[in-house]
XYZ file of C-alpha atoms in Angstrom:
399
model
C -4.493 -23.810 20.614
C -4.931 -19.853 21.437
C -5.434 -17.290 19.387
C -2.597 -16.065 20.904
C -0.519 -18.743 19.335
C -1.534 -18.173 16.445
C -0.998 -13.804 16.885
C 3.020 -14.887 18.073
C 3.127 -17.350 14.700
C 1.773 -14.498 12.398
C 4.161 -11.652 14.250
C 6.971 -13.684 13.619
C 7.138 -13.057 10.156
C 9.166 -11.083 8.343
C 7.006 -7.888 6.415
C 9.321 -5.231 4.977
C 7.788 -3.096 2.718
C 10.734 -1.542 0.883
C 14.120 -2.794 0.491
C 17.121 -0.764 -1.344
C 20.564 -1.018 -3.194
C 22.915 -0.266 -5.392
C 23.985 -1.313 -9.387
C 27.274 -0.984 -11.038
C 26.966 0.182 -15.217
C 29.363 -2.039 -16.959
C 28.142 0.394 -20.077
C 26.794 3.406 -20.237
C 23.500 3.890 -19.888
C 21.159 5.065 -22.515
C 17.907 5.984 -23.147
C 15.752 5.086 -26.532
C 12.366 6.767 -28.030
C 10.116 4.784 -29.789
C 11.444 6.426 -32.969
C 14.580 5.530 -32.423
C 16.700 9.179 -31.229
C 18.956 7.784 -28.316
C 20.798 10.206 -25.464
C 23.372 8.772 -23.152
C 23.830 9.281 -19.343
C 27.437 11.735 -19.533
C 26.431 13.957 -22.135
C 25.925 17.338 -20.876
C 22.637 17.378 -22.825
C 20.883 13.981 -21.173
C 18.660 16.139 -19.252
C 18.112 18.815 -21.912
C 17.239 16.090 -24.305
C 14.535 14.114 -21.844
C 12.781 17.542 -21.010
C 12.815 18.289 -24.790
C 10.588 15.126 -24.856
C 8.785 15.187 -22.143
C 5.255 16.752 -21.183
C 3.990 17.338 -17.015
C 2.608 14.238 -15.403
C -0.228 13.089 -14.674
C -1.505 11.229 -11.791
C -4.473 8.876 -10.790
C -7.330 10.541 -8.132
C -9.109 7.520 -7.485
C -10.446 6.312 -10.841
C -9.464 9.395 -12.398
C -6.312 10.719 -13.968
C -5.423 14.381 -12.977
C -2.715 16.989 -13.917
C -1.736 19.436 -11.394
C 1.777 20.531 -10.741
C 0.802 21.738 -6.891
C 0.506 17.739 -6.000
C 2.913 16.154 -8.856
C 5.673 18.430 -10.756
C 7.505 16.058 -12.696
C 8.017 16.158 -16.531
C 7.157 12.828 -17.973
C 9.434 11.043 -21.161
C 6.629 10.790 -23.875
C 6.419 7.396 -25.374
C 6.106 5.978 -22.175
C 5.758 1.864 -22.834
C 7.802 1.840 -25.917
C 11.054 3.545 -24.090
C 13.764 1.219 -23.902
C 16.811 1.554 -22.093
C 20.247 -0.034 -22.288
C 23.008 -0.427 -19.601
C 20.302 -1.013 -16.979
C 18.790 -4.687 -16.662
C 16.330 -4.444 -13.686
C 16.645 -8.635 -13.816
C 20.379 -8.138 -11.617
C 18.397 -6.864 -8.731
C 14.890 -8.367 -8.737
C 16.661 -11.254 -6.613
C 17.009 -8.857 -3.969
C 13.598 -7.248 -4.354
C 12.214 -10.784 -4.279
C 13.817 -11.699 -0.978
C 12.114 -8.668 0.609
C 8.859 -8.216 -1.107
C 7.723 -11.500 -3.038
C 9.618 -14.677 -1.223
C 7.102 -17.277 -2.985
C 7.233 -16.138 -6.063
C 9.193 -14.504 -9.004
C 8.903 -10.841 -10.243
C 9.021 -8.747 -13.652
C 10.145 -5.672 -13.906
C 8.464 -3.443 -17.101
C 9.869 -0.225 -17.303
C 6.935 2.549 -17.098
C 8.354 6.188 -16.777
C 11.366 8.080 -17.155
C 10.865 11.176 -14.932
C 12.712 14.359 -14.760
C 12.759 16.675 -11.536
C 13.493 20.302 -12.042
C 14.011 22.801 -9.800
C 10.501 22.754 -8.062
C 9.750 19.629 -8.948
C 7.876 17.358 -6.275
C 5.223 14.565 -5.471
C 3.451 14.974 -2.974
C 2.260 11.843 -0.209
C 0.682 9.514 -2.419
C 0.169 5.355 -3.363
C 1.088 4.163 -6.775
C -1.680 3.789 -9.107
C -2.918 -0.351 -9.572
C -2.657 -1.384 -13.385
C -3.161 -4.928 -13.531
C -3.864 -7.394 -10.817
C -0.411 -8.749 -11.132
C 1.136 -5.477 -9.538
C 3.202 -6.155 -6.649
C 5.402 -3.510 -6.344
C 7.227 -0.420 -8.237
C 11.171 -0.667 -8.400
C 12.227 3.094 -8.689
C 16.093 3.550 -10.519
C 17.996 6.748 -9.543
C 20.428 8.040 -11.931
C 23.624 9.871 -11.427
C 22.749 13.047 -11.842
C 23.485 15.834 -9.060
C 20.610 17.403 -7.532
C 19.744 19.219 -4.126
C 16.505 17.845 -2.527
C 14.407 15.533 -4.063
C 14.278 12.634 -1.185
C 12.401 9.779 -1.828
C 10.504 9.694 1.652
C 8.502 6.374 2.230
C 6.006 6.172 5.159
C 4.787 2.510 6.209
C 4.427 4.214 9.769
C 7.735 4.912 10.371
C 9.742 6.811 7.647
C 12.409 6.134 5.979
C 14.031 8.571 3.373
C 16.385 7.932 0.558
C 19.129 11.055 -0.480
C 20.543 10.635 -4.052
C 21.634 13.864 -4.832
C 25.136 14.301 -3.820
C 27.681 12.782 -4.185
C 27.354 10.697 -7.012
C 29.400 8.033 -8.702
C 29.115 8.232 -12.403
C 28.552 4.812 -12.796
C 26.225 3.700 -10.110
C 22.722 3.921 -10.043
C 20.975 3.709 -6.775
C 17.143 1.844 -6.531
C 14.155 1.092 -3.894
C 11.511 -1.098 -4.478
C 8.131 -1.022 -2.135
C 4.944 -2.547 -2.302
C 2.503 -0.240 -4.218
C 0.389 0.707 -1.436
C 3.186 2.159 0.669
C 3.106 6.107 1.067
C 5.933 7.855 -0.384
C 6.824 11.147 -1.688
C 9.589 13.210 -3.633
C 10.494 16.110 -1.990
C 10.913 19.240 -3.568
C 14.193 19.874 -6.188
C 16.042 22.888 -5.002
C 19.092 22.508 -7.991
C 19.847 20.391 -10.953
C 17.593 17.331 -11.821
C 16.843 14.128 -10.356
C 15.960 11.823 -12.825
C 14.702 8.143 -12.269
C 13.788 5.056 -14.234
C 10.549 3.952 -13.172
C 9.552 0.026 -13.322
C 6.300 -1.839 -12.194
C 6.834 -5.000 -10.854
C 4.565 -8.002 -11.482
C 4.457 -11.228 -9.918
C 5.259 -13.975 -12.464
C 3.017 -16.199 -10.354
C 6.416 -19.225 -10.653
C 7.403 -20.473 -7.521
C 10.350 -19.189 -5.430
C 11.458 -21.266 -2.673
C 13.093 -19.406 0.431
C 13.806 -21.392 3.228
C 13.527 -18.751 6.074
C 10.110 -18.429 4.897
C 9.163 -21.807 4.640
C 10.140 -22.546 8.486
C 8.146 -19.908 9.785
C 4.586 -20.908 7.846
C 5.423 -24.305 9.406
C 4.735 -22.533 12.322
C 1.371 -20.421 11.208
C 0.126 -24.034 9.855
C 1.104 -25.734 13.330
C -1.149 -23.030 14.980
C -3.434 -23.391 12.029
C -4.328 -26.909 12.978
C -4.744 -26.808 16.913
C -7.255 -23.746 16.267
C -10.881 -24.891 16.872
C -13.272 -21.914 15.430
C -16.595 -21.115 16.687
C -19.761 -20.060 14.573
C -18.205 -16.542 13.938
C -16.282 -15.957 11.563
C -12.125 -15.228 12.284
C -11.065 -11.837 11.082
C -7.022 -11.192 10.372
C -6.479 -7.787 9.577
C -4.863 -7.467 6.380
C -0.940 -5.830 6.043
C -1.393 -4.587 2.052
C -4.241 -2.727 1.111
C -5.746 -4.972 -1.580
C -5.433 -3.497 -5.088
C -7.909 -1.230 -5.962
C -10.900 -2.150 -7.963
C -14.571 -1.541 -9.156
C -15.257 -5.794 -8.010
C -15.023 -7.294 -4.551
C -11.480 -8.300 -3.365
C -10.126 -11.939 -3.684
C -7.505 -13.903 -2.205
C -6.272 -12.944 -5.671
C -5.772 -9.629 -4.830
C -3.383 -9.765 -2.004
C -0.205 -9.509 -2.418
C 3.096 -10.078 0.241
C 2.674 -12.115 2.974
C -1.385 -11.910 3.183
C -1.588 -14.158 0.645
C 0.839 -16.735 1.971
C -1.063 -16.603 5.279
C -4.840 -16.806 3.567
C -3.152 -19.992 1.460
C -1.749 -21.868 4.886
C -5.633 -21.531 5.819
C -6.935 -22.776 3.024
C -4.918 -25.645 2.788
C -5.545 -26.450 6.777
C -9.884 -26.975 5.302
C -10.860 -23.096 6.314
C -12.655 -20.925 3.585
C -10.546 -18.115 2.989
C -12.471 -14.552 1.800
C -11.227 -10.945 1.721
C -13.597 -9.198 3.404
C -13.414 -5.114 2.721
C -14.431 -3.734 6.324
C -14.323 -0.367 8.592
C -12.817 0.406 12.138
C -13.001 3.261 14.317
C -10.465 4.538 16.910
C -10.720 7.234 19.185
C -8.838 10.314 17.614
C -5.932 11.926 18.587
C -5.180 14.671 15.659
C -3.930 12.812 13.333
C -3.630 9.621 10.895
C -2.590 6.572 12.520
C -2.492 4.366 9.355
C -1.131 1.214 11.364
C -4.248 -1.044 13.536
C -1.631 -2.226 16.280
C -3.062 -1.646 19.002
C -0.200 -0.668 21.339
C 0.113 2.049 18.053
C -3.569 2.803 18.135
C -3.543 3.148 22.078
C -6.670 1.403 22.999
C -9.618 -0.834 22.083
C -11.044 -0.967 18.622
C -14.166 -1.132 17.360
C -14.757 -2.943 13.706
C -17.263 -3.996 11.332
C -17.617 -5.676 8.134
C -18.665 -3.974 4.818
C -21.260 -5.625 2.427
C -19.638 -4.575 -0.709
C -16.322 -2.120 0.214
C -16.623 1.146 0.111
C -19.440 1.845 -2.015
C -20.461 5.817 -3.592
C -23.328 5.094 -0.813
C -21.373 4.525 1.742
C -19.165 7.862 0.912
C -21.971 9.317 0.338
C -23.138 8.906 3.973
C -20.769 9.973 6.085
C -21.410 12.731 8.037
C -20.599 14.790 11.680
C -22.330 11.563 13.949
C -21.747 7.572 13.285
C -22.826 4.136 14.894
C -22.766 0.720 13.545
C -25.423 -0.143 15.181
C -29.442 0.605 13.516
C -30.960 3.554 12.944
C -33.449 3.282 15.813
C -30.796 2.058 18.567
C -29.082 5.954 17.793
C -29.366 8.793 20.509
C -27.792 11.951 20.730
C -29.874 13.691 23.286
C -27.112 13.317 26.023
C -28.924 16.308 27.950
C -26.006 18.727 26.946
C -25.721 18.789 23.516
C -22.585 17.144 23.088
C -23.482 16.661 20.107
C -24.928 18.998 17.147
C -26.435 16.705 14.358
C -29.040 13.301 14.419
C -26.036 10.365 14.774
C -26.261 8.235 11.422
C -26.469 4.641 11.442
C -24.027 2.819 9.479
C -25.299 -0.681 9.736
C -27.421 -0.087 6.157
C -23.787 -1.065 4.959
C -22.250 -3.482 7.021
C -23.046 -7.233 7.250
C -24.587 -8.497 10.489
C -23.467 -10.889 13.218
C -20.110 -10.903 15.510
C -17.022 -11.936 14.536
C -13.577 -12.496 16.333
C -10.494 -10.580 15.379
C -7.108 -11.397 15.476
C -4.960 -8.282 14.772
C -1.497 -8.439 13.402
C 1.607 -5.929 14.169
C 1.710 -4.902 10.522
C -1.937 -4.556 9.842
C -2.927 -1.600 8.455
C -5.634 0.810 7.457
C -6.119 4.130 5.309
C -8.495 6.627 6.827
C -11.499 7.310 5.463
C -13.295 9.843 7.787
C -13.454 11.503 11.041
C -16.563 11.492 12.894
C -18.001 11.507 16.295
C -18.660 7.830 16.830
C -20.369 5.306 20.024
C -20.117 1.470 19.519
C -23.672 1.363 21.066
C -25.217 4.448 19.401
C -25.944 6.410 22.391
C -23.425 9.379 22.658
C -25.017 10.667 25.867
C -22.141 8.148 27.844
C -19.590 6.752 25.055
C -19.565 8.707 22.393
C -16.129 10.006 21.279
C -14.412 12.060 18.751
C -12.798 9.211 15.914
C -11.489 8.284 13.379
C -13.211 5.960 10.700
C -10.564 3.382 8.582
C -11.442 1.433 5.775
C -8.923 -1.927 5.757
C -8.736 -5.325 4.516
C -9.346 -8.443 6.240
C -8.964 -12.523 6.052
C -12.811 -13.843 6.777
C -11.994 -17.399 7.815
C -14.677 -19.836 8.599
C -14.607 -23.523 8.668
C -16.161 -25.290 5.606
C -19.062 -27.329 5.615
């Protein structure tokens, strides 16, 4: 069977990355410090009593936690991990959540933050900070509180934003939950406060069975079997960005349904890796996060990364790239196209071909922009592009 087959198979599963909904309070909701002083949603001084214990909050840079109100402007409950609230049981709508983002397997919900938005108060583009390897997801809980501004804008490629400022019902909270990679924001508070309830969600790792599902991984295994590989290795461009870490991705680390397709491998007789790897499009002006390539507009050129995206690697980029060897890069095109000596990448990557097989919800963050040739000589192909970093399936047969 084609590749092809197996491309329609993969398509034809269902990916959201966000889902919301709504929650009726049969009791008023209340909020608990870890020393035991409660405030109720209704008072009039539930907002003036979380801001009188809260403190600006952070947010992670990489592998470092930063405080700046010009990127996050959001006062933080203190105690956060030993808050507890009551009237709110995230368990009545993790069934939901499940159906959209974890169909094989069961979530928890641990409440993290409760935030309060001022006026001014913002978070700017940004991906939720990994804590554990279990992270799936964050489930954020909108209170009834009138506000103006403060949308909760998520950007998978095509945005969707989420109003709760006005009206509100005094006794109906409004949630989304999205996989932790997704880009989302808060826009800026122009009146009152928005304040949320902020929950991670973990995979429990026990089995879900959803029957929708089920049927159409019979049909990725079907294609699965009739596929006959050659010596190089396949290459299935990842959906989720796999959780961030200092050690090399596993199939452990994916989450959604990369995980569910790397599994229907492994149980056809294919060893399954997650291979961290780099692409480069030509560039239009702007970041095309999404590797479809009727999104991307024309070929692409990839390569896979030894060991991710090394302080080396960073460390390197510069003006003029190849992935091919140092000695196999020219810029002397005879009009100076280019300024600086291109850079060979190939120190980084692993050799040999591969085959790719590129889904319609892969994805990739960008990592640089560069001039770029896929032969090294920008005299004829060189072109102004963008540089991704992404995740991919490495199957090969065993044996």
């Amino acid at each position: 069977m084609s590749l092809e087959a197996l491309e329609l198979a993969l398509d034809a599963l269902d990916e959201p990355t966000s889902c919301e909904g709504t929650y009726r309070l049969d009791e008023p909701l209340a909020v608990m410090l870890p020393d035991g002083d409660v405030a109720a949603l209704g008072d009039p001084r539930f907002v003036d009593w979380l801001l009188a214990h809260s403190e600006l909050a952070p947010f992670g840079d990489g592998f470092v936690t930063r405080v700046d109100p010009g990127v996050r402007n959001v006062q933080r409950v203190i105690g956060r991990g030993a808050i507890t609230v009551a009237g709110f049981d995230p368990a009545a709508v993790l069934p939901a959540i499940e159906a959209a983002l974890s169909p094989s397997a069961h979530l928890s919900a641990r409440l993290t933050d409760v935030l309060v938005y001022n006026a001014g108060g913002k978070f700017v583009r940004h991906r939720d900070t990994p804590y554990t390897g279990d992270l799936v997801g964050t489930l954020v809980v909108g209170l009834p509180i009138a506000h103006t501004g403060g949308a909760f804008v998520v950007d998978d490629g095509a945005k969707r934003s989420f109003d709760w400022s006005a009206p509100v019902d005094d006794r109906t909270v409004r949630w989304v939950a999205l996989f932790s990679d997704v880009d989302h924001e808060v826009t800026e508070i122009t009146s009152g406060a928005r304040v949320t309830l902020v929950y991670a969600l973990d995979s429990t790792y026990v089995p879900r069975r959803d029957a929708a599902l089920i049927g159409k991984l019979g049909a990725v295994r079907a294609a699965i079997d009739k596929l006959e590989l050659a010596d190089a290795p396949l290459l299935i461009a990842c959906a989720r960005h796999v959780i961030t870490s200092k050690t090399p991705p596993t199939v452990g680390s994916l989450r959604g349904i990369d995980r569910e397709v790397a599994e229907q491998f492994a149980r056809a007789g294919y060893k399954v890796a997650v291979r961290p790897c780099l692409a480069a499009s030509s560039s239009n002006g702007s970041e095309r996060p999404q590797l479809a390539p009727d999104q991307w507009g024309g070929e692409i050129s990839f390569a896979r990364l030894r060991d991710g995206v090394t302080p080396a690697l960073l460390d390197s980029l510069g003006p003029v790239h190849a992935f091919v060897p140092q000695h196999r890069c020219s810029g002397d095109d005879g009009g100076g196209w280019v300024d600086a000596q291109p850079v060979s990448l190939a120190p980084h990557l692993l050799p040999g071909s591969q085959l790719w097989l590129i889904r319609a919800k892969a994805a990739a963050t960008l990592l640089h922009e560069t001039a770029f040739d896929e032969d090294g000589f920008f005299g004829n192909g060189g072109f102004e592009a963008f540089l991704y970093t992404l995740a991919a399936l490495e199957i090969t047969p065993k044996g």
